[in-house]
Amino acid sequence: MTWTDGYISDVRYPAFFYKEMQPLWLTTVASLLGVTAPMPHMPFVLCELGCGVGINLLVSAACHPQAQFVGVDFNADHLAFAHAAAEHCGLDNVEFVHADFSTFAKANERTFDFVTSHGAWSWIAPEHRAALLDCVSQALKPGGLFYLHYMCHPGSTEMLPLQHLLNLCAHHMPGPSPRKAQTGMMLVQQLLQGGLYADKPAMLVHVANLARREPADLAHEFLTDHWTPQHSVDVHQQVAETGLAFLGSADVFNNLDLSLSIPGRLQDIVRRTAVPALAETLKDMARGAHQRMDMFQRDAAAPGAQAMLEGLRGARFRLLPGAPAKGPVTFTTPIGPITGPEAVFTSLLERLASGPASWEELLALPVFSGNAGMLLQSLQLLMMQGLAHPAMYVPPSAQVRAQALSQWFESNGIALTVLPDCATAVAP
């Protein structure tokens, strides 16, 4: 097992994909929040900090041939894997940089329309988090978007003792990191059999979920010396010091009206809270949030209904495989199931089943009667559940590149199919 400043480097990070950090998704969510953002059908530049094996960048590069992509990671094995995939698929618009964040911040002379980072913030030492923000502060263009995923309180708080145990196993047991993670989980299972967490059903669910994850995944997330959930208000303050403003969440559930995203008895308390930082903390507590996918913007204008309508004027949406034919639709959310009305969702699903539709076309459906708020919430619920997705027109070259990448994924045992008109990937 090899440590690099408290983080493991002897096993490759799994080939994970996150739709929320793709540029089309980010721009659409920003528009839904009433904010003007970079347009993904135009030339742009995106940088991912801590890109791992590059899956997210490969999908983006395949779907956006007019754009440029840069991935930064300290693990050379990660980047060799990513570079080989890009070369095999003819993705000449993506570059992978072998560097830590501090080195990259000092050497980089480019500017970016998007900067993204998933997971790394919660696993690295404080000085590396500061260097990550230096990269953003120096390189994000005015109006650019910054996506930051991290673990947060209170949902991750109870995981601290469990992570500490797994980290101790990593330091005191022999073998490579995946084996250490498996050994640690075996010890946890023995503790469960002895009654550990018998009075904490939520932790029993957490541990059961961990037991189903790949050993390499567990190793990367839990064996670090710097596993650090944070309060969202503290993260927002740190990012604000770089000149960026918090917009909302790339996880659209968190942007839904409080009547849909907060337990009923707590809604009025949050509504009466006029201090944004306090309200955001109350939301995390009410939802038991354990991770966040926050969006920030440099030189952000105040959100507004007019900006939302202008941003959505050219937006298109389509159904994804597996979407139901009609309503009602029951949505699984962090606070329990939500059932969408049959009339609303049947009308919406039937229209999208006939092909991609623009925001204006959907708003013209009789069931919405020009009610943009109802359409806004309905679309976000479908997006959250993976039933619908923003869509765009793509050139033939993107179709060819996406097909090549899908074939490469299949040949390498990665269960993803690229959907170029959605600029995303889904499980086949």
GROMACS .gro file of C-alpha atoms in nm:
model
  428
    1MET     CA    1   0.000   0.000   0.000
    2THR     CA    2   0.134   0.344  -0.095
    3TRP     CA    3   0.034   0.669   0.077
    4THR     CA    4   0.059   1.011  -0.082
    5ASP     CA    5   0.010   1.279   0.183
    6GLY     CA    6  -0.247   1.067   0.364
    7TYR     CA    7  -0.427   0.938   0.055
    8ILE     CA    8  -0.390   0.595  -0.104
    9SER     CA    9  -0.233   0.554  -0.448
   10ASP     CA   10  -0.189   0.178  -0.492
   11VAL     CA   11  -0.530   0.106  -0.650
   12ARG     CA   12  -0.712   0.272  -0.938
   13TYR     CA   13  -1.023   0.474  -0.860
   14PRO     CA   14  -1.333   0.298  -0.999
   15ALA     CA   15  -1.486   0.409  -1.330
   16PHE     CA   16  -1.771   0.617  -1.187
   17PHE     CA   17  -1.987   0.862  -1.380
   18TYR     CA   18  -2.190   1.152  -1.237
   19LYS     CA   19  -2.448   1.319  -1.460
   20GLU     CA   20  -2.466   1.620  -1.229
   21MET     CA   21  -2.118   1.742  -1.324
   22GLN     CA   22  -2.174   1.743  -1.700
   23PRO     CA   23  -2.186   2.090  -1.863
   24LEU     CA   24  -2.531   2.057  -2.022
   25TRP     CA   25  -2.680   1.947  -1.690
   26LEU     CA   26  -2.505   2.226  -1.498
   27THR     CA   27  -2.612   2.497  -1.742
   28THR     CA   28  -2.973   2.373  -1.746
   29VAL     CA   29  -2.992   2.358  -1.366
   30ALA     CA   30  -2.846   2.710  -1.348
   31SER     CA   31  -3.119   2.826  -1.587
   32LEU     CA   32  -3.384   2.657  -1.371
   33LEU     CA   33  -3.243   2.857  -1.080
   34GLY     CA   34  -3.281   3.181  -1.277
   35VAL     CA   35  -2.910   3.227  -1.347
   36THR     CA   36  -2.736   3.287  -1.679
   37ALA     CA   37  -2.456   3.036  -1.740
   38PRO     CA   38  -2.214   2.935  -2.020
   39MET     CA   39  -2.389   2.777  -2.318
   40PRO     CA   40  -2.278   2.415  -2.382
   41HIS     CA   41  -2.353   2.427  -2.755
   42MET     CA   42  -2.087   2.700  -2.794
   43PRO     CA   43  -1.709   2.655  -2.759
   44PHE     CA   44  -1.608   2.634  -2.392
   45VAL     CA   45  -1.331   2.498  -2.169
   46LEU     CA   46  -1.390   2.270  -1.869
   47CYS     CA   47  -1.140   2.157  -1.605
   48GLU     CA   48  -1.197   1.869  -1.364
   49LEU     CA   49  -0.982   1.873  -1.051
   50GLY     CA   50  -0.922   1.520  -0.923
   51CYS     CA   51  -1.048   1.352  -1.240
   52GLY     CA   52  -0.957   0.994  -1.146
   53VAL     CA   53  -0.969   0.769  -1.452
   54GLY     CA   54  -1.142   1.042  -1.650
   55ILE     CA   55  -1.485   0.888  -1.716
   56ASN     CA   56  -1.674   1.215  -1.677
   57LEU     CA   57  -1.432   1.402  -1.902
   58LEU     CA   58  -1.437   1.130  -2.167
   59VAL     CA   59  -1.816   1.150  -2.191
   60SER     CA   60  -1.807   1.530  -2.207
   61ALA     CA   61  -1.531   1.534  -2.469
   62ALA     CA   62  -1.717   1.285  -2.688
   63CYS     CA   63  -2.042   1.484  -2.677
   64HIS     CA   64  -1.890   1.832  -2.714
   65PRO     CA   65  -1.636   1.822  -3.001
   66GLN     CA   66  -1.639   2.204  -3.014
   67ALA     CA   67  -1.512   2.232  -2.653
   68GLN     CA   68  -1.184   2.163  -2.471
   69PHE     CA   69  -1.139   1.959  -2.154
   70VAL     CA   70  -0.859   1.935  -1.897
   71GLY     CA   71  -0.833   1.672  -1.624
   72VAL     CA   72  -0.595   1.704  -1.328
   73ASP     CA   73  -0.495   1.419  -1.098
   74PHE     CA   74  -0.191   1.326  -0.889
   75ASN     CA   75  -0.214   0.954  -0.974
   76ALA     CA   76  -0.024   0.876  -1.296
   77ASP     CA   77  -0.196   0.538  -1.331
   78HIS     CA   78  -0.534   0.711  -1.342
   79LEU     CA   79  -0.421   0.941  -1.619
   80ALA     CA   80  -0.258   0.666  -1.825
   81PHE     CA   81  -0.591   0.482  -1.826
   82ALA     CA   82  -0.782   0.797  -1.923
   83HIS     CA   83  -0.534   0.897  -2.195
   84ALA     CA   84  -0.544   0.550  -2.351
   85ALA     CA   85  -0.924   0.567  -2.368
   86ALA     CA   86  -0.920   0.912  -2.527
   87GLU     CA   87  -0.662   0.809  -2.783
   88HIS     CA   88  -0.850   0.490  -2.872
   89CYS     CA   89  -1.177   0.681  -2.926
   90GLY     CA   90  -1.021   0.971  -3.117
   91LEU     CA   91  -1.106   1.227  -2.849
   92ASP     CA   92  -0.850   1.493  -2.937
   93ASN     CA   93  -1.015   1.768  -2.729
   94VAL     CA   94  -0.924   1.635  -2.383
   95GLU     CA   95  -0.591   1.667  -2.200
   96PHE     CA   96  -0.484   1.499  -1.877
   97VAL     CA   97  -0.236   1.675  -1.646
   98HIS     CA   98  -0.031   1.485  -1.389
   99ALA     CA   99  -0.003   1.726  -1.095
  100ASP     CA  100  -0.128   1.803  -0.748
  101PHE     CA  101  -0.356   2.103  -0.713
  102SER     CA  102  -0.086   2.337  -0.582
  103THR     CA  103   0.148   2.259  -0.871
  104PHE     CA  104  -0.132   2.298  -1.123
  105ALA     CA  105  -0.242   2.631  -0.973
  106LYS     CA  106   0.111   2.768  -1.009
  107ALA     CA  107   0.168   2.639  -1.362
  108ASN     CA  108  -0.172   2.681  -1.524
  109GLU     CA  109  -0.223   2.980  -1.754
  110ARG     CA  110  -0.560   2.882  -1.900
  111THR     CA  111  -0.903   3.004  -1.798
  112PHE     CA  112  -1.215   2.787  -1.775
  113ASP     CA  113  -1.589   2.825  -1.824
  114PHE     CA  114  -1.651   2.530  -1.592
  115VAL     CA  115  -1.446   2.384  -1.307
  116THR     CA  116  -1.568   2.063  -1.145
  117SER     CA  117  -1.452   1.843  -0.858
  118HIS     CA  118  -1.627   1.537  -0.720
  119GLY     CA  119  -1.534   1.367  -0.394
  120ALA     CA  120  -1.177   1.488  -0.362
  121TRP     CA  121  -1.263   1.778  -0.129
  122SER     CA  122  -1.372   1.540   0.148
  123TRP     CA  123  -1.068   1.312   0.122
  124ILE     CA  124  -0.768   1.544   0.101
  125ALA     CA  125  -0.566   1.745   0.352
  126PRO     CA  126  -0.666   2.107   0.429
  127GLU     CA  127  -0.372   2.249   0.235
  128HIS     CA  128  -0.484   2.062  -0.075
  129ARG     CA  129  -0.839   2.192  -0.035
  130ALA     CA  130  -0.692   2.541  -0.022
  131ALA     CA  131  -0.491   2.469  -0.337
  132LEU     CA  132  -0.806   2.341  -0.511
  133LEU     CA  133  -0.973   2.674  -0.437
  134ASP     CA  134  -0.663   2.855  -0.564
  135CYS     CA  135  -0.710   2.678  -0.898
  136VAL     CA  136  -1.071   2.795  -0.911
  137SER     CA  137  -0.997   3.148  -0.797
  138GLN     CA  138  -0.723   3.199  -1.055
  139ALA     CA  139  -0.877   3.026  -1.355
  140LEU     CA  140  -1.259   3.046  -1.353
  141LYS     CA  141  -1.390   3.301  -1.602
  142PRO     CA  142  -1.649   3.566  -1.509
  143GLY     CA  143  -1.988   3.396  -1.526
  144GLY     CA  144  -1.821   3.054  -1.506
  145LEU     CA  145  -1.963   2.769  -1.297
  146PHE     CA  146  -1.786   2.575  -1.023
  147TYR     CA  147  -1.929   2.234  -0.920
  148LEU     CA  148  -1.812   2.097  -0.586
  149HIS     CA  149  -1.920   1.765  -0.437
  150TYR     CA  150  -1.842   1.693  -0.072
  151MET     CA  151  -1.968   1.502   0.230
  152CYS     CA  152  -2.161   1.709   0.480
  153HIS     CA  153  -2.316   1.709   0.823
  154PRO     CA  154  -2.542   1.588   0.968
  155GLY     CA  155  -2.588   1.278   0.750
  156SER     CA  156  -2.219   1.184   0.744
  157THR     CA  157  -2.152   1.269   1.108
  158GLU     CA  158  -2.228   0.922   1.243
  159MET     CA  159  -1.991   0.771   0.987
  160LEU     CA  160  -1.685   0.932   1.149
  161PRO     CA  161  -1.611   0.651   1.400
  162LEU     CA  162  -1.660   0.386   1.130
  163GLN     CA  163  -1.421   0.563   0.893
  164HIS     CA  164  -1.168   0.601   1.173
  165LEU     CA  165  -1.181   0.225   1.231
  166LEU     CA  166  -1.125   0.150   0.862
  167ASN     CA  167  -0.838   0.398   0.849
  168LEU     CA  168  -0.674   0.229   1.148
  169CYS     CA  169  -0.707  -0.105   0.969
  170ALA     CA  170  -0.533   0.046   0.670
  171HIS     CA  171  -0.236   0.155   0.879
  172HIS     CA  172  -0.198  -0.163   1.084
  173MET     CA  173  -0.294  -0.450   0.853
  174PRO     CA  174  -0.091  -0.596   0.566
  175GLY     CA  175  -0.180  -0.607   0.198
  176PRO     CA  176  -0.304  -0.372  -0.072
  177SER     CA  177  -0.570  -0.112  -0.003
  178PRO     CA  178  -0.871  -0.311  -0.131
  179ARG     CA  179  -0.779  -0.603   0.094
  180LYS     CA  180  -0.739  -0.367   0.390
  181ALA     CA  181  -1.084  -0.223   0.321
  182GLN     CA  182  -1.234  -0.573   0.302
  183THR     CA  183  -1.062  -0.676   0.625
  184GLY     CA  184  -1.194  -0.366   0.797
  185MET     CA  185  -1.547  -0.438   0.676
  186MET     CA  186  -1.520  -0.795   0.805
  187LEU     CA  187  -1.435  -0.652   1.146
  188VAL     CA  188  -1.735  -0.418   1.124
  189GLN     CA  189  -1.963  -0.713   1.038
  190GLN     CA  190  -1.838  -0.897   1.346
  191LEU     CA  191  -1.918  -0.591   1.555
  192LEU     CA  192  -2.268  -0.579   1.408
  193GLN     CA  193  -2.323  -0.943   1.499
  194GLY     CA  194  -2.225  -0.848   1.852
  195GLY     CA  195  -2.494  -0.580   1.867
  196LEU     CA  196  -2.313  -0.268   1.742
  197TYR     CA  197  -2.562  -0.009   1.609
  198ALA     CA  198  -2.857  -0.216   1.727
  199ASP     CA  199  -3.009   0.113   1.848
  200LYS     CA  200  -2.913   0.302   1.530
  201PRO     CA  201  -3.113   0.168   1.235
  202ALA     CA  202  -2.980   0.439   1.002
  203MET     CA  203  -2.624   0.317   1.058
  204LEU     CA  204  -2.729  -0.041   0.988
  205VAL     CA  205  -2.855   0.080   0.650
  206HIS     CA  206  -2.529   0.267   0.587
  207VAL     CA  207  -2.319  -0.040   0.666
  208ALA     CA  208  -2.537  -0.263   0.450
  209ASN     CA  209  -2.483  -0.021   0.160
  210LEU     CA  210  -2.108  -0.018   0.220
  211ALA     CA  211  -2.095  -0.397   0.210
  212ARG     CA  212  -2.226  -0.389  -0.148
  213ARG     CA  213  -1.960  -0.150  -0.276
  214GLU     CA  214  -1.642  -0.246  -0.458
  215PRO     CA  215  -1.332  -0.285  -0.236
  216ALA     CA  216  -1.142  -0.028  -0.446
  217ASP     CA  217  -1.429   0.218  -0.399
  218LEU     CA  218  -1.428   0.164  -0.022
  219ALA     CA  219  -1.052   0.203  -0.013
  220HIS     CA  220  -1.054   0.539  -0.189
  221GLU     CA  221  -1.335   0.684   0.017
  222PHE     CA  222  -1.261   0.551   0.365
  223LEU     CA  223  -0.890   0.476   0.404
  224THR     CA  224  -0.771   0.837   0.370
  225ASP     CA  225  -0.621   1.015   0.670
  226HIS     CA  226  -0.829   1.325   0.592
  227TRP     CA  227  -1.190   1.203   0.574
  228THR     CA  228  -1.371   1.528   0.652
  229PRO     CA  229  -1.745   1.593   0.633
  230GLN     CA  230  -1.818   1.964   0.659
  231HIS     CA  231  -2.105   2.197   0.730
  232SER     CA  232  -2.226   2.347   0.404
  233VAL     CA  233  -2.223   2.700   0.545
  234ASP     CA  234  -1.849   2.662   0.619
  235VAL     CA  235  -1.777   2.543   0.265
  236HIS     CA  236  -1.981   2.826   0.119
  237GLN     CA  237  -1.783   3.076   0.325
  238GLN     CA  238  -1.451   2.933   0.205
  239VAL     CA  239  -1.562   2.946  -0.159
  240ALA     CA  240  -1.704   3.297  -0.114
  241GLU     CA  241  -1.356   3.416  -0.016
  242THR     CA  242  -1.246   3.338  -0.374
  243GLY     CA  243  -1.514   3.571  -0.512
  244LEU     CA  244  -1.772   3.305  -0.605
  245ALA     CA  245  -2.140   3.301  -0.500
  246PHE     CA  246  -2.344   2.995  -0.407
  247LEU     CA  247  -2.624   2.932  -0.658
  248GLY     CA  248  -2.789   2.608  -0.551
  249SER     CA  249  -2.746   2.236  -0.595
  250ALA     CA  250  -2.666   2.030  -0.903
  251ASP     CA  251  -2.883   1.767  -0.730
  252VAL     CA  252  -3.216   1.913  -0.839
  253PHE     CA  253  -3.404   1.761  -0.546
  254ASN     CA  254  -3.242   2.019  -0.320
  255ASN     CA  255  -3.374   2.302  -0.541
  256LEU     CA  256  -3.738   2.189  -0.530
  257ASP     CA  257  -3.998   2.395  -0.350
  258LEU     CA  258  -3.984   2.336   0.026
  259SER     CA  259  -4.327   2.172   0.011
  260LEU     CA  260  -4.162   1.888  -0.184
  261SER     CA  261  -3.811   1.876  -0.038
  262ILE     CA  262  -3.855   1.931   0.339
  263PRO     CA  263  -4.062   1.721   0.584
  264GLY     CA  264  -4.399   1.889   0.640
  265ARG     CA  265  -4.362   1.990   1.004
  266LEU     CA  266  -4.031   2.164   0.936
  267GLN     CA  267  -4.129   2.362   0.628
  268ASP     CA  268  -4.262   2.670   0.807
  269ILE     CA  269  -3.951   2.692   1.024
  270VAL     CA  270  -3.728   2.706   0.716
  271ARG     CA  271  -3.961   2.950   0.536
  272ARG     CA  272  -3.951   3.191   0.830
  273THR     CA  273  -3.570   3.191   0.835
  274ALA     CA  274  -3.449   3.505   0.659
  275VAL     CA  275  -3.074   3.441   0.697
  276PRO     CA  276  -2.963   3.233   0.393
  277ALA     CA  277  -2.678   3.055   0.572
  278LEU     CA  278  -2.906   2.955   0.859
  279ALA     CA  279  -3.179   2.843   0.620
  280GLU     CA  280  -2.933   2.624   0.427
  281THR     CA  281  -2.818   2.464   0.751
  282LEU     CA  282  -3.177   2.397   0.855
  283LYS     CA  283  -3.241   2.232   0.517
  284ASP     CA  284  -2.943   2.000   0.566
  285MET     CA  285  -3.065   1.909   0.913
  286ALA     CA  286  -3.422   1.852   0.797
  287ARG     CA  287  -3.308   1.629   0.511
  288GLY     CA  288  -3.035   1.451   0.706
  289ALA     CA  289  -2.806   1.542   0.415
  290HIS     CA  290  -2.489   1.334   0.389
  291GLN     CA  291  -2.346   1.481   0.069
  292ARG     CA  292  -2.387   1.795  -0.139
  293MET     CA  293  -2.334   1.884  -0.504
  294ASP     CA  294  -2.307   2.261  -0.483
  295MET     CA  295  -2.289   2.507  -0.772
  296PHE     CA  296  -2.108   2.840  -0.749
  297GLN     CA  297  -2.055   3.121  -0.999
  298ARG     CA  298  -1.807   3.400  -1.043
  299ASP     CA  299  -1.968   3.744  -1.079
  300ALA     CA  300  -2.314   3.594  -1.040
  301ALA     CA  301  -2.610   3.822  -1.108
  302ALA     CA  302  -2.909   3.804  -0.876
  303PRO     CA  303  -3.136   3.514  -0.979
  304GLY     CA  304  -3.463   3.617  -1.139
  305ALA     CA  305  -3.767   3.488  -1.324
  306GLN     CA  306  -3.672   3.677  -1.640
  307ALA     CA  307  -3.324   3.525  -1.642
  308MET     CA  308  -3.480   3.181  -1.595
  309LEU     CA  309  -3.714   3.225  -1.890
  310GLU     CA  310  -3.437   3.361  -2.111
  311GLY     CA  311  -3.204   3.078  -2.014
  312LEU     CA  312  -3.470   2.816  -2.082
  313ARG     CA  313  -3.585   2.966  -2.411
  314GLY     CA  314  -3.367   2.728  -2.610
  315ALA     CA  315  -3.370   2.441  -2.360
  316ARG     CA  316  -3.492   2.100  -2.471
  317PHE     CA  317  -3.580   1.789  -2.272
  318ARG     CA  318  -3.622   1.422  -2.360
  319LEU     CA  319  -3.720   1.101  -2.185
  320LEU     CA  320  -3.457   0.851  -2.081
  321PRO     CA  321  -3.487   0.473  -2.119
  322GLY     CA  322  -3.719   0.322  -1.860
  323ALA     CA  323  -3.949   0.623  -1.820
  324PRO     CA  324  -4.314   0.529  -1.757
  325ALA     CA  325  -4.576   0.588  -2.026
  326LYS     CA  326  -4.810   0.786  -1.804
  327GLY     CA  327  -4.873   0.914  -1.453
  328PRO     CA  328  -4.907   0.910  -1.167
  329VAL     CA  329  -4.534   0.879  -1.092
  330THR     CA  330  -4.395   0.801  -0.748
  331PHE     CA  331  -4.054   0.958  -0.688
  332THR     CA  332  -3.801   0.826  -0.439
  333THR     CA  333  -3.655   1.114  -0.238
  334PRO     CA  334  -3.432   1.152   0.070
  335ILE     CA  335  -3.738   1.244   0.276
  336GLY     CA  336  -3.963   0.967   0.147
  337PRO     CA  337  -4.179   0.895  -0.159
  338ILE     CA  338  -4.354   1.177  -0.347
  339THR     CA  339  -4.636   1.095  -0.589
  340GLY     CA  340  -4.683   1.331  -0.882
  341PRO     CA  341  -5.040   1.393  -1.004
  342GLU     CA  342  -5.164   1.164  -1.278
  343ALA     CA  343  -5.299   1.441  -1.501
  344VAL     CA  344  -4.979   1.647  -1.488
  345PHE     CA  345  -4.735   1.365  -1.547
  346THR     CA  346  -4.940   1.176  -1.803
  347SER     CA  347  -4.955   1.490  -2.019
  348LEU     CA  348  -4.584   1.559  -1.973
  349LEU     CA  349  -4.471   1.200  -2.032
  350GLU     CA  350  -4.690   1.152  -2.339
  351ARG     CA  351  -4.552   1.469  -2.497
  352LEU     CA  352  -4.191   1.373  -2.427
  353ALA     CA  353  -4.255   1.018  -2.550
  354SER     CA  354  -4.319   1.163  -2.896
  355GLY     CA  355  -3.972   1.318  -2.902
  356PRO     CA  356  -3.761   1.591  -2.741
  357ALA     CA  357  -3.953   1.908  -2.658
  358SER     CA  358  -3.854   2.265  -2.584
  359TRP     CA  359  -3.944   2.447  -2.264
  360GLU     CA  360  -4.191   2.661  -2.461
  361GLU     CA  361  -4.360   2.352  -2.608
  362LEU     CA  362  -4.399   2.193  -2.267
  363LEU     CA  363  -4.524   2.515  -2.110
  364ALA     CA  364  -4.791   2.533  -2.383
  365LEU     CA  365  -4.945   2.203  -2.272
  366PRO     CA  366  -5.299   2.270  -2.137
  367VAL     CA  367  -5.220   2.102  -1.805
  368PHE     CA  368  -4.967   2.374  -1.725
  369SER     CA  369  -5.172   2.668  -1.863
  370GLY     CA  370  -4.860   2.883  -1.865
  371ASN     CA  371  -4.779   2.781  -1.506
  372ALA     CA  372  -4.399   2.786  -1.526
  373GLY     CA  373  -4.362   2.694  -1.159
  374MET     CA  374  -4.554   2.368  -1.196
  375LEU     CA  375  -4.355   2.273  -1.506
  376LEU     CA  376  -4.032   2.367  -1.329
  377GLN     CA  377  -4.102   2.132  -1.036
  378SER     CA  378  -4.231   1.851  -1.261
  379LEU     CA  379  -3.924   1.855  -1.486
  380GLN     CA  380  -3.689   1.858  -1.190
  381LEU     CA  381  -3.862   1.557  -1.037
  382LEU     CA  382  -3.825   1.366  -1.365
  383MET     CA  383  -3.460   1.470  -1.391
  384MET     CA  384  -3.393   1.372  -1.029
  385GLN     CA  385  -3.539   1.026  -1.085
  386GLY     CA  386  -3.339   0.970  -1.405
  387LEU     CA  387  -3.655   0.965  -1.619
  388ALA     CA  388  -3.589   1.281  -1.822
  389HIS     CA  389  -3.283   1.482  -1.915
  390PRO     CA  390  -3.188   1.808  -2.085
  391ALA     CA  391  -3.120   1.755  -2.456
  392MET     CA  392  -2.941   1.938  -2.734
  393TYR     CA  393  -2.869   1.915  -3.105
  394VAL     CA  394  -2.537   1.744  -3.177
  395PRO     CA  395  -2.325   1.728  -3.493
  396PRO     CA  396  -2.261   1.394  -3.666
  397SER     CA  397  -1.906   1.393  -3.530
  398ALA     CA  398  -2.044   1.376  -3.175
  399GLN     CA  399  -2.257   1.076  -3.270
  400VAL     CA  400  -1.952   0.894  -3.405
  401ARG     CA  401  -1.736   0.978  -3.103
  402ALA     CA  402  -2.008   0.880  -2.858
  403GLN     CA  403  -2.054   0.544  -3.029
  404ALA     CA  404  -1.680   0.479  -3.018
  405LEU     CA  405  -1.669   0.561  -2.646
  406SER     CA  406  -1.972   0.342  -2.571
  407GLN     CA  407  -1.799   0.053  -2.746
  408TRP     CA  408  -1.480   0.120  -2.550
  409PHE     CA  409  -1.678   0.121  -2.224
  410GLU     CA  410  -1.835  -0.214  -2.313
  411SER     CA  411  -1.502  -0.373  -2.408
  412ASN     CA  412  -1.352  -0.257  -2.076
  413GLY     CA  413  -1.638  -0.381  -1.859
  414ILE     CA  414  -1.777  -0.034  -1.782
  415ALA     CA  415  -2.157  -0.039  -1.776
  416LEU     CA  416  -2.224   0.293  -1.952
  417THR     CA  417  -2.377   0.394  -2.282
  418VAL     CA  418  -2.321   0.748  -2.407
  419LEU     CA  419  -2.627   0.950  -2.512
  420PRO     CA  420  -2.479   1.230  -2.723
  421ASP     CA  421  -2.800   1.435  -2.755
  422CYS     CA  422  -2.816   1.447  -2.373
  423ALA     CA  423  -2.438   1.491  -2.334
  424THR     CA  424  -2.449   1.221  -2.068
  425ALA     CA  425  -2.419   0.846  -2.014
  426VAL     CA  426  -2.659   0.591  -1.868
  427ALA     CA  427  -2.640   0.232  -1.756
  428PRO     CA  428  -2.737   0.006  -2.051
   0.00000   0.00000   0.00000
